[in-house]
Amino acid sequence: MPLHQSRELNNVLLPFIQELIPEKNIVDHQKSFAAGDMGDLSLFKPTIQLGFSGCKGLVHGKDFRMVNSDEALIYPAYVLLSTIEDIFNHPSKLNTIIDNYPTQLTLDDYRKIHKV
């Protein structure tokens, strides 16, 4: 299924990204018609997909390689851990994320569609 991103979850992560990346280099509100596992998950739970650079070459290609370990490894870990800490310290943010996320399907509906 196409990915439906949670604006509220994005808003919790964004300040931590902004600490690391110049504003002009941040792509926000990106839309995609691609489908994948994250899209399926976004039917049920608040979800976002983020990525950092630090690599060059064609993704999944023979020439794909890391060129900046801070951007490829450290920055994503920092953002995710900072977000988790922020939510633990401010549980109301989690409630806001969950309360404002429109569930697209129930798990039972999903199982019926996929006959599982």
A tleap script that builds the chain and sets N, CA, C and O, in Angstrom:
source leaprc.protein.ff14SB
mol = sequence {
  NMET PRO LEU HIE GLN SER ARG GLU LEU ASN
  ASN VAL LEU LEU PRO PHE ILE GLN GLU LEU
  ILE PRO GLU LYS ASN ILE VAL ASP HIE GLN
  LYS SER PHE ALA ALA GLY ASP MET GLY ASP
  LEU SER LEU PHE LYS PRO THR ILE GLN LEU
  GLY PHE SER GLY CYS LYS GLY LEU VAL HIE
  GLY LYS ASP PHE ARG MET VAL ASN SER ASP
  GLU ALA LEU ILE TYR PRO ALA TYR VAL LEU
  LEU SER THR ILE GLU ASP ILE PHE ASN HIE
  PRO SER LYS LEU ASN THR ILE ILE ASP ASN
  TYR PRO THR GLN LEU THR LEU ASP ASP TYR
  ARG LYS ILE HIE LYS CVAL
}
set mol.1.N position { 0.841 -1.185 0.000 }
set mol.1.CA position { 0.000 0.000 0.000 }
set mol.1.C position { 0.885 1.246 0.000 }
set mol.1.O position { 2.010 1.203 0.498 }
set mol.2.N position { 0.395 2.342 -0.547 }
set mol.2.CA position { 1.159 3.595 -0.488 }
set mol.2.C position { 1.334 4.059 0.965 }
set mol.2.O position { 0.486 3.797 1.818 }
set mol.3.N position { 2.420 4.733 1.221 }
set mol.3.CA position { 2.747 5.199 2.562 }
set mol.3.C position { 1.956 6.461 2.899 }
set mol.3.O position { 1.961 7.431 2.142 }
set mol.4.N position { 1.280 6.434 4.041 }
set mol.4.CA position { 0.600 7.608 4.594 }
set mol.4.C position { 1.388 8.009 5.837 }
set mol.4.O position { 1.365 7.313 6.852 }
set mol.5.N position { 2.088 9.145 5.743 }
set mol.5.CA position { 2.976 9.532 6.833 }
set mol.5.C position { 2.236 10.352 7.892 }
set mol.5.O position { 1.320 11.118 7.590 }
set mol.6.N position { 2.662 10.166 9.134 }
set mol.6.CA position { 2.073 10.872 10.263 }
set mol.6.C position { 2.744 12.233 10.427 }
set mol.6.O position { 3.934 12.317 10.732 }
set mol.7.N position { 1.976 13.283 10.223 }
set mol.7.CA position { 2.501 14.641 10.397 }
set mol.7.C position { 2.937 14.859 11.850 }
set mol.7.O position { 3.970 15.483 12.093 }
set mol.8.N position { 2.166 14.355 12.812 }
set mol.8.CA position { 2.483 14.560 14.223 }
set mol.8.C position { 3.780 13.856 14.613 }
set mol.8.O position { 4.588 14.418 15.352 }
set mol.9.N position { 3.986 12.645 14.128 }
set mol.9.CA position { 5.239 11.933 14.404 }
set mol.9.C position { 6.408 12.659 13.743 }
set mol.9.O position { 7.476 12.806 14.338 }
set mol.10.N position { 6.199 13.102 12.528 }
set mol.10.CA position { 7.219 13.877 11.828 }
set mol.10.C position { 7.605 15.122 12.637 }
set mol.10.O position { 8.783 15.470 12.722 }
set mol.11.N position { 6.619 15.781 13.223 }
set mol.11.CA position { 6.882 17.001 13.988 }
set mol.11.C position { 7.732 16.742 15.229 }
set mol.11.O position { 8.428 17.642 15.697 }
set mol.12.N position { 7.684 15.536 15.761 }
set mol.12.CA position { 8.529 15.207 16.919 }
set mol.12.C position { 9.975 14.973 16.459 }
set mol.12.O position { 10.910 15.381 17.148 }
set mol.13.N position { 10.167 14.335 15.324 }
set mol.13.CA position { 11.521 14.065 14.818 }
set mol.13.C position { 12.208 15.293 14.230 }
set mol.13.O position { 13.421 15.459 14.363 }
set mol.14.N position { 11.428 16.146 13.583 }
set mol.14.CA position { 12.001 17.240 12.801 }
set mol.14.C position { 12.990 18.130 13.567 }
set mol.14.O position { 14.034 18.461 13.005 }
set mol.15.N position { 12.727 18.533 14.801 }
set mol.15.CA position { 13.706 19.377 15.501 }
set mol.15.C position { 15.076 18.709 15.662 }
set mol.15.O position { 16.102 19.388 15.633 }
set mol.16.N position { 15.096 17.407 15.829 }
set mol.16.CA position { 16.368 16.695 15.971 }
set mol.16.C position { 17.114 16.623 14.637 }
set mol.16.O position { 18.342 16.678 14.593 }
set mol.17.N position { 16.354 16.500 13.565 }
set mol.17.CA position { 16.965 16.532 12.230 }
set mol.17.C position { 17.536 17.920 11.964 }
set mol.17.O position { 18.632 18.054 11.420 }
set mol.18.N position { 16.787 18.949 12.351 }
set mol.18.CA position { 17.223 20.319 12.118 }
set mol.18.C position { 18.495 20.672 12.893 }
set mol.18.O position { 19.225 21.581 12.499 }
set mol.19.N position { 18.764 19.967 13.983 }
set mol.19.CA position { 20.019 20.175 14.714 }
set mol.19.C position { 21.228 19.740 13.887 }
set mol.19.O position { 22.339 20.228 14.098 }
set mol.20.N position { 21.008 18.822 12.945 }
set mol.20.CA position { 22.108 18.202 12.213 }
set mol.20.C position { 22.240 18.658 10.770 }
set mol.20.O position { 23.343 18.708 10.225 }
set mol.21.N position { 21.120 18.989 10.155 }
set mol.21.CA position { 21.077 19.239 8.716 }
set mol.21.C position { 20.604 20.672 8.467 }
set mol.21.O position { 19.630 21.110 9.079 }
set mol.22.N position { 21.269 21.398 7.591 }
set mol.22.CA position { 20.779 22.739 7.238 }
set mol.22.C position { 19.362 22.651 6.662 }
set mol.22.O position { 19.047 21.742 5.893 }
set mol.23.N position { 18.530 23.593 7.040 }
set mol.23.CA position { 17.118 23.608 6.628 }
set mol.23.C position { 16.954 23.437 5.116 }
set mol.23.O position { 16.041 22.742 4.670 }
set mol.24.N position { 17.826 24.061 4.329 }
set mol.24.CA position { 17.702 23.997 2.866 }
set mol.24.C position { 17.944 22.587 2.326 }
set mol.24.O position { 17.585 22.297 1.185 }
set mol.25.N position { 18.542 21.713 3.124 }
set mol.25.CA position { 18.825 20.344 2.684 }
set mol.25.C position { 17.806 19.319 3.188 }
set mol.25.O position { 17.932 18.127 2.911 }
set mol.26.N position { 16.812 19.781 3.918 }
set mol.26.CA position { 15.788 18.873 4.451 }
set mol.26.C position { 14.621 18.821 3.475 }
set mol.26.O position { 14.048 19.852 3.121 }
set mol.27.N position { 14.276 17.618 3.047 }
set mol.27.CA position { 13.104 17.417 2.190 }
set mol.27.C position { 11.983 16.943 3.111 }
set mol.27.O position { 12.059 15.869 3.707 }
set mol.28.N position { 10.950 17.761 3.213 }
set mol.28.CA position { 9.833 17.449 4.103 }
set mol.28.C position { 8.560 17.408 3.265 }
set mol.28.O position { 8.496 18.022 2.200 }
set mol.29.N position { 7.574 16.704 3.730 }
set mol.29.CA position { 6.277 16.568 3.045 }
set mol.29.C position { 6.407 15.843 1.711 }
set mol.29.O position { 5.600 16.070 0.809 }
set mol.30.N position { 7.394 14.987 1.569 }
set mol.30.CA position { 7.581 14.280 0.307 }
set mol.30.C position { 6.471 13.255 0.114 }
set mol.30.O position { 6.113 12.528 1.040 }
set mol.31.N position { 5.941 13.207 -1.083 }
set mol.31.CA position { 4.891 12.247 -1.432 }
set mol.31.C position { 5.476 11.195 -2.364 }
set mol.31.O position { 6.386 11.469 -3.147 }
set mol.32.N position { 4.939 9.996 -2.261 }
set mol.32.CA position { 5.384 8.922 -3.131 }
set mol.32.C position { 4.212 7.993 -3.397 }
set mol.32.O position { 3.375 7.754 -2.527 }
set mol.33.N position { 4.171 7.482 -4.605 }
set mol.33.CA position { 3.156 6.484 -4.934 }
set mol.33.C position { 3.712 5.070 -4.799 }
set mol.33.O position { 3.024 4.087 -5.071 }
set mol.34.N position { 4.976 4.990 -4.374 }
set mol.34.CA position { 5.589 3.676 -4.188 }
set mol.34.C position { 4.874 2.950 -3.052 }
set mol.34.O position { 4.388 3.571 -2.107 }
set mol.35.N position { 4.822 1.661 -3.161 }
set mol.35.CA position { 4.188 0.844 -2.136 }
set mol.35.C position { 5.241 -0.062 -1.514 }
set mol.35.O position { 6.221 -0.439 -2.158 }
set mol.36.N position { 5.022 -0.397 -0.270 }
set mol.36.CA position { 5.972 -1.277 0.398 }
set mol.36.C position { 5.509 -1.629 1.790 }
set mol.36.O position { 4.378 -1.336 2.177 }
set mol.37.N position { 6.384 -2.255 2.531 }
set mol.37.CA position { 6.047 -2.673 3.884 }
set mol.37.C position { 5.647 -1.497 4.767 }
set mol.37.O position { 4.708 -1.605 5.555 }
set mol.38.N position { 6.357 -0.366 4.641 }
set mol.38.CA position { 6.018 0.805 5.448 }
set mol.38.C position { 4.624 1.313 5.102 }
set mol.38.O position { 3.896 1.784 5.976 }
set mol.39.N position { 4.255 1.219 3.840 }
set mol.39.CA position { 2.910 1.616 3.441 }
set mol.39.C position { 1.860 0.726 4.085 }
set mol.39.O position { 0.827 1.210 4.547 }
set mol.40.N position { 2.123 -0.561 4.115 }
set mol.40.CA position { 1.192 -1.480 4.778 }
set mol.40.C position { 1.078 -1.142 6.260 }
set mol.40.O position { -0.025 -1.080 6.805 }
set mol.41.N position { 2.203 -0.926 6.903 }
set mol.41.CA position { 2.192 -0.593 8.332 }
set mol.41.C position { 1.436 0.709 8.587 }
set mol.41.O position { 0.756 0.848 9.604 }
set mol.42.N position { 1.558 1.665 7.657 }
set mol.42.CA position { 0.907 2.959 7.846 }
set mol.42.C position { -0.617 2.876 7.777 }
set mol.42.O position { -1.302 3.843 8.108 }
set mol.43.N position { -1.147 1.745 7.356 }
set mol.43.CA position { -2.593 1.563 7.391 }
set mol.43.C position { -3.107 1.479 8.823 }
set mol.43.O position { -4.263 1.802 9.096 }
set mol.44.N position { -2.237 1.041 9.736 }
set mol.44.CA position { -2.658 0.750 11.108 }
set mol.44.C position { -2.073 1.680 12.162 }
set mol.44.O position { -2.730 2.004 13.151 }
set mol.45.N position { -0.835 2.105 11.942 }
set mol.45.CA position { -0.098 2.832 12.976 }
set mol.45.C position { 0.544 4.089 12.405 }
set mol.45.O position { 0.878 4.138 11.221 }
set mol.46.N position { 0.718 5.105 13.245 }
set mol.46.CA position { 1.426 6.298 12.792 }
set mol.46.C position { 2.838 5.923 12.339 }
set mol.46.O position { 3.589 5.282 13.074 }
set mol.47.N position { 3.174 6.323 11.151 }
set mol.47.CA position { 4.412 5.875 10.523 }
set mol.47.C position { 5.017 7.026 9.727 }
set mol.47.O position { 4.300 7.857 9.170 }
set mol.48.N position { 6.330 7.063 9.682 }
set mol.48.CA position { 7.024 7.942 8.751 }
set mol.48.C position { 8.205 7.166 8.195 }
set mol.48.O position { 8.608 6.142 8.747 }
set mol.49.N position { 8.743 7.654 7.122 }
set mol.49.CA position { 9.953 7.066 6.567 }
set mol.49.C position { 10.954 8.198 6.414 }
set mol.49.O position { 10.674 9.208 5.767 }
set mol.50.N position { 12.121 8.020 7.014 }
set mol.50.CA position { 13.132 9.047 6.907 }
set mol.50.C position { 14.409 8.447 6.363 }
set mol.50.O position { 14.627 7.237 6.426 }
set mol.51.N position { 15.228 9.296 5.840 }
set mol.51.CA position { 16.504 8.838 5.304 }
set mol.51.C position { 17.520 9.962 5.360 }
set mol.51.O position { 17.169 11.141 5.322 }
set mol.52.N position { 18.740 9.592 5.449 }
set mol.52.CA position { 19.849 10.543 5.442 }
set mol.52.C position { 20.759 10.178 4.282 }
set mol.52.O position { 20.738 9.053 3.783 }
set mol.53.N position { 21.548 11.140 3.868 }
set mol.53.CA position { 22.504 10.830 2.817 }
set mol.53.C position { 23.733 10.205 3.471 }
set mol.53.O position { 23.608 9.506 4.476 }
set mol.54.N position { 24.881 10.441 2.930 }
set mol.54.CA position { 26.086 9.810 3.436 }
set mol.54.C position { 26.522 8.640 2.573 }
set mol.54.O position { 27.525 7.981 2.849 }
set mol.55.N position { 25.746 8.395 1.518 }
set mol.55.CA position { 26.078 7.315 0.593 }
set mol.55.C position { 26.041 7.855 -0.834 }
set mol.55.O position { 25.406 8.870 -1.119 }
set mol.56.N position { 26.727 7.158 -1.708 }
set mol.56.CA position { 26.711 7.497 -3.134 }
set mol.56.C position { 26.488 6.221 -3.928 }
set mol.56.O position { 26.729 5.111 -3.452 }
set mol.57.N position { 26.028 6.414 -5.135 }
set mol.57.CA position { 25.783 5.287 -6.018 }
set mol.57.C position { 24.309 4.960 -6.099 }
set mol.57.O position { 23.479 5.585 -5.440 }
set mol.58.N position { 24.000 3.984 -6.906 }
set mol.58.CA position { 22.634 3.544 -7.105 }
set mol.58.C position { 22.217 2.641 -5.942 }
set mol.58.O position { 22.871 1.636 -5.662 }
set mol.59.N position { 21.125 3.007 -5.268 }
set mol.59.CA position { 20.642 2.178 -4.160 }
set mol.59.C position { 20.423 0.753 -4.666 }
set mol.59.O position { 19.792 0.556 -5.704 }
set mol.60.N position { 20.927 -0.218 -3.956 }
set mol.60.CA position { 20.893 -1.636 -4.310 }
set mol.60.C position { 21.802 -1.962 -5.504 }
set mol.60.O position { 21.788 -3.086 -6.006 }
set mol.61.N position { 22.590 -0.978 -5.956 }
set mol.61.CA position { 23.489 -1.208 -7.081 }
set mol.61.C position { 24.889 -1.587 -6.617 }
set mol.61.O position { 25.229 -1.445 -5.442 }
set mol.62.N position { 25.694 -2.070 -7.558 }
set mol.62.CA position { 27.070 -2.481 -7.238 }
set mol.62.C position { 27.933 -1.309 -6.799 }
set mol.62.O position { 28.905 -1.494 -6.067 }
set mol.63.N position { 27.587 -0.110 -7.237 }
set mol.63.CA position { 28.413 1.054 -6.915 }
set mol.63.C position { 27.971 1.781 -5.636 }
set mol.63.O position { 28.554 2.803 -5.274 }
set mol.64.N position { 26.955 1.263 -4.960 }
set mol.64.CA position { 26.461 1.909 -3.736 }
set mol.64.C position { 27.485 1.752 -2.624 }
set mol.64.O position { 27.936 0.645 -2.330 }
set mol.65.N position { 27.856 2.901 -1.996 }
set mol.65.CA position { 28.856 2.858 -0.930 }
set mol.65.C position { 28.659 4.028 0.024 }
set mol.65.O position { 28.104 5.064 -0.345 }
set mol.66.N position { 29.120 3.846 1.245 }
set mol.66.CA position { 29.077 4.893 2.244 }
set mol.66.C position { 30.253 5.837 2.020 }
set mol.66.O position { 31.385 5.401 1.813 }
set mol.67.N position { 29.965 7.145 2.066 }
set mol.67.CA position { 31.024 8.140 1.905 }
set mol.67.C position { 31.131 9.063 3.125 }
set mol.67.O position { 32.122 9.776 3.275 }
set mol.68.N position { 30.120 9.051 3.989 }
set mol.68.CA position { 30.138 9.865 5.197 }
set mol.68.C position { 29.441 9.083 6.301 }
set mol.68.O position { 28.212 9.023 6.345 }
set mol.69.N position { 30.223 8.486 7.188 }
set mol.69.CA position { 29.643 7.608 8.212 }
set mol.69.C position { 28.792 8.378 9.220 }
set mol.69.O position { 27.851 7.817 9.781 }
set mol.70.N position { 29.104 9.653 9.460 }
set mol.70.CA position { 28.251 10.431 10.371 }
set mol.70.C position { 26.844 10.553 9.800 }
set mol.70.O position { 25.862 10.298 10.498 }
set mol.71.N position { 26.746 10.942 8.530 }
set mol.71.CA position { 25.428 11.103 7.905 }
set mol.71.C position { 24.710 9.769 7.726 }
set mol.71.O position { 23.492 9.696 7.886 }
set mol.72.N position { 25.437 8.735 7.402 }
set mol.72.CA position { 24.815 7.440 7.109 }
set mol.72.C position { 24.460 6.652 8.369 }
set mol.72.O position { 23.475 5.913 8.374 }
set mol.73.N position { 25.245 6.797 9.436 }
set mol.73.CA position { 25.052 5.955 10.617 }
set mol.73.C position { 24.717 6.731 11.888 }
set mol.73.O position { 23.766 6.395 12.593 }
set mol.74.N position { 25.492 7.758 12.175 }
set mol.74.CA position { 25.353 8.464 13.451 }
set mol.74.C position { 24.102 9.343 13.467 }
set mol.74.O position { 23.346 9.307 14.438 }
set mol.75.N position { 23.868 10.128 12.420 }
set mol.75.CA position { 22.722 11.033 12.395 }
set mol.75.C position { 21.389 10.298 12.558 }
set mol.75.O position { 20.572 10.714 13.379 }
set mol.76.N position { 21.141 9.224 11.807 }
set mol.76.CA position { 19.858 8.530 11.992 }
set mol.76.C position { 19.702 7.968 13.410 }
set mol.76.O position { 18.621 8.045 13.993 }
set mol.77.N position { 20.769 7.410 13.958 }
set mol.77.CA position { 20.694 6.871 15.321 }
set mol.77.C position { 20.397 7.986 16.315 }
set mol.77.O position { 19.577 7.807 17.215 }
set mol.78.N position { 21.048 9.127 16.165 }
set mol.78.CA position { 20.821 10.259 17.059 }
set mol.78.C position { 19.366 10.717 16.993 }
set mol.78.O position { 18.735 10.932 18.028 }
set mol.79.N position { 18.837 10.866 15.785 }
set mol.79.CA position { 17.464 11.345 15.625 }
set mol.79.C position { 16.474 10.359 16.240 }
set mol.79.O position { 15.561 10.765 16.959 }
set mol.80.N position { 16.645 9.087 15.967 }
set mol.80.CA position { 15.705 8.092 16.495 }
set mol.80.C position { 15.785 7.979 18.016 }
set mol.80.O position { 14.754 7.932 18.687 }
set mol.81.N position { 16.992 7.935 18.561 }
set mol.81.CA position { 17.133 7.838 20.018 }
set mol.81.C position { 16.646 9.102 20.716 }
set mol.81.O position { 16.036 9.022 21.783 }
set mol.82.N position { 16.905 10.255 20.133 }
set mol.82.CA position { 16.424 11.517 20.709 }
set mol.82.C position { 14.900 11.576 20.693 }
set mol.82.O position { 14.278 12.065 21.636 }
set mol.83.N position { 14.309 11.076 19.618 }
set mol.83.CA position { 12.852 11.047 19.513 }
set mol.83.C position { 12.251 10.125 20.560 }
set mol.83.O position { 11.267 10.479 21.211 }
set mol.84.N position { 12.831 8.951 20.726 }
set mol.84.CA position { 12.345 8.009 21.740 }
set mol.84.C position { 12.439 8.635 23.123 }
set mol.84.O position { 11.496 8.555 23.911 }
set mol.85.N position { 13.570 9.253 23.418 }
set mol.85.CA position { 13.746 9.910 24.721 }
set mol.85.C position { 12.717 11.026 24.907 }
set mol.85.O position { 12.138 11.163 25.985 }
set mol.86.N position { 12.490 11.819 23.866 }
set mol.86.CA position { 11.528 12.914 23.941 }
set mol.86.C position { 10.123 12.390 24.233 }
set mol.86.O position { 9.407 12.949 25.064 }
set mol.87.N position { 9.737 11.328 23.555 }
set mol.87.CA position { 8.404 10.757 23.775 }
set mol.87.C position { 8.295 10.150 25.173 }
set mol.87.O position { 7.257 10.286 25.820 }
set mol.88.N position { 9.340 9.487 25.646 }
set mol.88.CA position { 9.317 8.957 27.017 }
set mol.88.C position { 9.190 10.078 28.044 }
set mol.88.O position { 8.498 9.931 29.051 }
set mol.89.N position { 9.859 11.192 27.787 }
set mol.89.CA position { 9.813 12.320 28.719 }
set mol.89.C position { 8.549 13.155 28.600 }
set mol.89.O position { 8.215 13.912 29.511 }
set mol.90.N position { 7.843 13.024 27.481 }
set mol.90.CA position { 6.614 13.782 27.237 }
set mol.90.C position { 5.557 12.842 26.654 }
set mol.90.O position { 5.267 12.909 25.460 }
set mol.91.N position { 4.980 11.970 27.480 }
set mol.91.CA position { 4.025 10.975 26.969 }
set mol.91.C position { 2.825 11.582 26.242 }
set mol.91.O position { 2.197 10.914 25.420 }
set mol.92.N position { 2.507 12.827 26.535 }
set mol.92.CA position { 1.372 13.446 25.841 }
set mol.92.C position { 1.637 13.559 24.339 }
set mol.92.O position { 0.696 13.589 23.547 }
set mol.93.N position { 2.911 13.620 23.943 }
set mol.93.CA position { 3.232 13.658 22.512 }
set mol.93.C position { 2.794 12.365 21.832 }
set mol.93.O position { 2.299 12.388 20.706 }
set mol.94.N position { 2.977 11.246 22.514 }
set mol.94.CA position { 2.544 9.970 21.954 }
set mol.94.C position { 1.026 9.949 21.791 }
set mol.94.O position { 0.505 9.484 20.778 }
set mol.95.N position { 0.334 10.456 22.794 }
set mol.95.CA position { -1.128 10.514 22.691 }
set mol.95.C position { -1.562 11.375 21.511 }
set mol.95.O position { -2.495 11.012 20.794 }
set mol.96.N position { -0.904 12.502 21.300 }
set mol.96.CA position { -1.225 13.375 20.175 }
set mol.96.C position { -0.978 12.665 18.850 }
set mol.96.O position { -1.786 12.760 17.926 }
set mol.97.N position { 0.150 11.950 18.762 }
set mol.97.CA position { 0.478 11.215 17.540 }
set mol.97.C position { -0.601 10.183 17.237 }
set mol.97.O position { -1.088 10.096 16.110 }
set mol.98.N position { -0.966 9.415 18.235 }
set mol.98.CA position { -1.948 8.336 18.045 }
set mol.98.C position { -3.345 8.903 17.787 }
set mol.98.O position { -4.049 8.443 16.888 }
set mol.99.N position { -3.744 9.905 18.582 }
set mol.99.CA position { -5.097 10.454 18.468 }
set mol.99.C position { -5.344 11.140 17.125 }
set mol.99.O position { -6.485 11.202 16.665 }
set mol.100.N position { -4.294 11.652 16.495 }
set mol.100.CA position { -4.459 12.398 15.247 }
set mol.100.C position { -4.118 11.584 14.009 }
set mol.100.O position { -3.993 12.134 12.914 }
set mol.101.N position { -3.967 10.277 14.180 }
set mol.101.CA position { -3.624 9.453 13.026 }
set mol.101.C position { -4.851 8.686 12.556 }
set mol.101.O position { -5.401 7.879 13.306 }
set mol.102.N position { -5.284 8.927 11.325 }
set mol.102.CA position { -6.470 8.216 10.828 }
set mol.102.C position { -6.119 6.795 10.370 }
set mol.102.O position { -5.448 6.608 9.355 }
set mol.103.N position { -6.568 5.827 11.110 }
set mol.103.CA position { -6.353 4.435 10.731 }
set mol.103.C position { -7.125 4.151 9.447 }
set mol.103.O position { -8.312 4.460 9.340 }
set mol.104.N position { -6.434 3.559 8.476 }
set mol.104.CA position { -7.043 3.296 7.170 }
set mol.104.C position { -7.843 1.991 7.155 }
set mol.104.O position { -8.887 1.900 6.508 }
set mol.105.N position { -7.344 0.995 7.869 }
set mol.105.CA position { -7.975 -0.327 7.918 }
set mol.105.C position { -7.801 -0.917 9.307 }
set mol.105.O position { -6.905 -0.525 10.054 }
set mol.106.N position { -8.657 -1.854 9.639 }
set mol.106.CA position { -8.405 -2.642 10.837 }
set mol.106.C position { -7.513 -3.818 10.438 }
set mol.106.O position { -7.399 -4.152 9.259 }
set mol.107.N position { -6.902 -4.421 11.407 }
set mol.107.CA position { -6.073 -5.586 11.122 }
set mol.107.C position { -6.916 -6.707 10.518 }
set mol.107.O position { -6.450 -7.419 9.629 }
set mol.108.N position { -8.140 -6.869 10.987 }
set mol.108.CA position { -9.028 -7.893 10.413 }
set mol.108.C position { -9.330 -7.615 8.949 }
set mol.108.O position { -9.343 -8.538 8.134 }
set mol.109.N position { -9.575 -6.341 8.601 }
set mol.109.CA position { -9.813 -5.987 7.198 }
set mol.109.C position { -8.596 -6.310 6.341 }
set mol.109.O position { -8.725 -6.834 5.235 }
set mol.110.N position { -7.407 -5.990 6.865 }
set mol.110.CA position { -6.171 -6.267 6.143 }
set mol.110.C position { -6.019 -7.769 5.905 }
set mol.110.O position { -5.663 -8.194 4.806 }
set mol.111.N position { -6.289 -8.562 6.928 }
set mol.111.CA position { -6.196 -10.024 6.799 }
set mol.111.C position { -7.174 -10.548 5.739 }
set mol.111.O position { -6.838 -11.449 4.971 }
set mol.112.N position { -8.368 -9.987 5.705 }
set mol.112.CA position { -9.347 -10.409 4.698 }
set mol.112.C position { -8.865 -10.100 3.285 }
set mol.112.O position { -9.007 -10.920 2.378 }
set mol.113.N position { -8.293 -8.910 3.107 }
set mol.113.CA position { -7.789 -8.519 1.793 }
set mol.113.C position { -6.714 -9.484 1.312 }
set mol.113.O position { -6.685 -9.874 0.145 }
set mol.114.N position { -5.829 -9.862 2.237 }
set mol.114.CA position { -4.685 -10.707 1.873 }
set mol.114.C position { -4.933 -12.195 2.163 }
set mol.114.O position { -4.043 -13.029 1.996 }
set mol.115.N position { -6.147 -12.502 2.595 }
set mol.115.CA position { -6.544 -13.887 2.848 }
set mol.115.C position { -5.576 -14.609 3.783 }
set mol.115.O position { -5.119 -15.719 3.508 }
set mol.116.N position { -5.281 -13.943 4.894 }
set mol.116.CA position { -4.434 -14.562 5.940 }
set mol.116.C position { -5.147 -14.607 7.256 }
set mol.116.O position { -4.592 -15.090 8.243 }
savepdb mol mol.pdb
quit
